Amino acid sequence: MPLKTKQHEQFIVLMTSDVNINHLSLKNRRQNIIVASQYDDILMSIETTQFDLILLDFTANCSTAPIPDRLQHFRYPWQSELITRIKNPFGINNETPVIAITNTEDEFYSDEQYPMAFYDCLAGPITEQRVNEVIDLWQTKAFDYVQIILSKTKNNPRLTLTLFEKLFDELPSQVIEIKNALENKQYDLAHEITHKLNGSASFCGLTDIQQSANALESCLLNNSFASVYQHFLMLQQCILTFSSHQKFILTHLGKY
């Protein structure tokens, strides 16, 4: 089965919602969005097309579920299969950020069931205006990161790519190391790793990460251990946000 590779500069989105949205209108106005409302079409899309963002509708009115599952068990088992397909380490969308659209009254998947499966959850039903806002926000944020580091390298795309590769490799690992150190009450080690992470963020101009790292480093330095975990979670979320744009950024810079 041939894979569809996107052209550079495109930000390609898969959306599976059919609630309160005119698909034809949305597709006509946004050439970068693929809408799939049937389960088999979704599976085909995620296995053949590389996306930069995936919006999955898990509301009760969603038509993506196979008929028996939709009638009997909301969230079972088709959603589990869909998540597994997307997060397959050998799949082309395994690192693509996924946003879930859910009913406000439903309790969604716990982190224990599907750790890091979703970047965020939006309360459904979702409107076309909200879809446009979400896509624009994600695309703008990705380009902002690129422009920040391009300015640091004096518009040297190859050096910028090297820095991004280093950041995408080191920052998530450092977050894990900080978490392990905090859990073992090794606060001096946690401070040392946080300080190093803070230096990288500062050097590259990643102010959102730098601010969270500063707050955590200050707590550790002043032995304010009661606030440490809260600030760690904020730093972890900043790194997650940054890393979620990895595929798009590396593809965008790879053309050089």
Coordinates of N, CA, C and O in Angstrom, one line a residue, residues 13-24 26-27 33-46 51 55-67 70 78 82:
V13 N -3.9 17.7 8.7 CA -4.7 17.4 9.8 C -5.7 16.3 9.4 O -6.3 16.4 8.4
L14 N -5.9 15.3 10.3 CA -6.9 14.3 10.2 C -8.0 14.6 11.2 O -7.7 14.8 12.4
M15 N -9.2 14.7 10.8 CA -10.3 15.0 11.7 C -11.4 13.9 11.5 O -11.8 13.6 10.4
T16 N -11.9 13.3 12.6 CA -12.9 12.2 12.5 C -14.2 12.6 12.9 O -15.1 11.8 13.0
S17 N -14.4 13.9 13.3 CA -15.7 14.4 13.8 C -16.7 14.6 12.7 O -16.4 15.1 11.6
D18 N -18.0 14.3 13.0 CA -19.0 14.7 12.1 C -20.2 15.4 12.8 O -21.3 15.5 12.4
V19 N -19.8 16.0 14.0 CA -20.8 16.7 14.8 C -20.7 18.2 14.5 O -19.7 18.9 14.7
N20 N -21.9 18.8 14.1 CA -22.0 20.3 13.9 C -21.0 20.8 12.9 O -20.6 22.0 13.0
I21 N -20.5 20.0 12.0 CA -19.5 20.5 11.0 C -20.0 20.2 9.6 O -20.4 19.1 9.3
N22 N -19.9 21.2 8.7 CA -20.1 21.0 7.3 C -18.8 20.6 6.7 O -17.9 21.4 6.5
H23 N -18.6 19.3 6.5 CA -17.3 18.7 6.0 C -16.9 19.4 4.6 O -15.7 19.7 4.4
L24 N -17.9 19.5 3.7 CA -17.5 20.1 2.4 C -17.0 21.5 2.5 O -16.0 21.9 1.9
L26 N -15.6 22.9 5.2 CA -14.4 22.9 5.9 C -13.2 22.5 4.9 O -12.2 23.1 4.9
K27 N -13.5 21.4 4.1 CA -12.4 20.9 3.2 C -12.2 22.0 2.1 O -11.0 22.1 1.6
I33 N -6.8 19.7 5.4 CA -7.5 18.8 6.3 C -8.2 17.7 5.6 O -8.7 17.8 4.5
I34 N -8.0 16.5 6.2 CA -8.7 15.3 5.7 C -9.8 14.9 6.7 O -9.5 14.7 7.9
V35 N -11.0 14.7 6.3 CA -12.1 14.4 7.1 C -12.5 13.0 6.9 O -12.7 12.6 5.7
A36 N -12.6 12.1 7.9 CA -13.0 10.7 7.8 C -14.1 10.5 8.8 O -13.8 10.7 10.0
S37 N -15.2 10.0 8.4 CA -16.3 9.7 9.4 C -16.6 8.2 9.5 O -17.5 7.9 10.3
Q38 N -15.9 7.4 8.8 CA -16.1 5.9 8.9 C -14.9 5.3 9.4 O -13.7 5.7 9.1
Y39 N -15.1 4.3 10.2 CA -13.9 3.6 10.9 C -12.9 3.1 10.0 O -11.7 3.4 10.1
D40 N -13.3 2.4 8.9 CA -12.3 1.9 8.0 C -11.6 3.0 7.2 O -10.4 2.8 6.9
D41 N -12.2 4.1 7.0 CA -11.6 5.2 6.3 C -10.5 5.8 7.2 O -9.4 6.3 6.8
I42 N -10.8 5.9 8.5 CA -9.8 6.4 9.5 C -8.6 5.5 9.5 O -7.4 6.0 9.5
L43 N -8.8 4.2 9.6 CA -7.7 3.3 9.6 C -6.8 3.4 8.4 O -5.6 3.4 8.4
M44 N -7.5 3.5 7.2 CA -6.8 3.7 6.0 C -5.9 5.0 6.0 O -4.8 5.0 5.6
S45 N -6.5 6.0 6.5 CA -5.8 7.3 6.5 C -4.6 7.3 7.4 O -3.5 7.8 7.0
I46 N -4.7 6.8 8.6 CA -3.6 6.8 9.5 C -2.5 5.8 9.1 O -1.3 6.0 9.5
F51 N 0.4 12.6 9.2 CA -0.3 13.9 9.7 C 0.5 14.6 10.7 O 1.4 14.0 11.3
L55 N -7.4 14.9 15.1 CA -8.5 15.2 16.0 C -9.4 14.0 16.0 O -10.0 13.7 14.9
L56 N -9.6 13.3 17.1 CA -10.4 12.1 17.1 C -11.7 12.3 17.9 O -11.7 12.7 19.1
D57 N -12.8 12.1 17.3 CA -14.1 12.3 17.9 C -14.5 11.0 18.6 O -14.8 10.0 18.0
F58 N -14.6 11.1 20.0 CA -15.0 10.0 20.8 C -16.3 10.3 21.5 O -16.6 9.7 22.5
T59 N -17.1 11.1 20.9 CA -18.4 11.4 21.5 C -19.4 10.3 21.1 O -19.2 9.6 20.2
A60 N -20.5 10.3 21.9 CA -21.5 9.2 21.7 C -22.1 9.2 20.3 O -22.6 8.2 19.8
N61 N -22.2 10.4 19.7 CA -22.8 10.6 18.4 C -21.9 10.3 17.2 O -22.2 10.4 16.1
C62 N -20.6 9.9 17.5 CA -19.6 9.7 16.5 C -20.0 8.5 15.7 O -20.3 7.5 16.2
S63 N -19.8 8.7 14.3 CA -20.2 7.6 13.4 C -18.9 6.7 13.1 O -19.0 5.9 12.2
T64 N -17.8 7.0 13.7 CA -16.6 6.3 13.4 C -16.6 4.8 13.9 O -15.8 4.0 13.4
A65 N -17.4 4.6 14.9 CA -17.3 3.2 15.5 C -18.0 2.2 14.6 O -19.0 2.5 14.0
P66 N -17.5 1.0 14.6 CA -18.3 -0.1 13.9 C -19.6 -0.2 14.6 O -19.8 0.0 15.8
I67 N -20.7 -0.5 13.8 CA -22.0 -0.5 14.3 C -22.2 -1.3 15.7 O -22.7 -0.7 16.6
R70 N -20.8 0.7 18.6 CA -21.4 2.0 18.9 C -22.7 1.8 19.6 O -23.1 2.6 20.5
W78 N -13.3 -0.5 19.9 CA -12.8 0.1 18.7 C -11.8 1.2 19.0 O -10.9 1.4 18.2
L82 N -8.0 1.7 17.7 CA -7.6 2.9 16.9 C -6.4 3.5 17.6 O -5.4 3.9 16.9

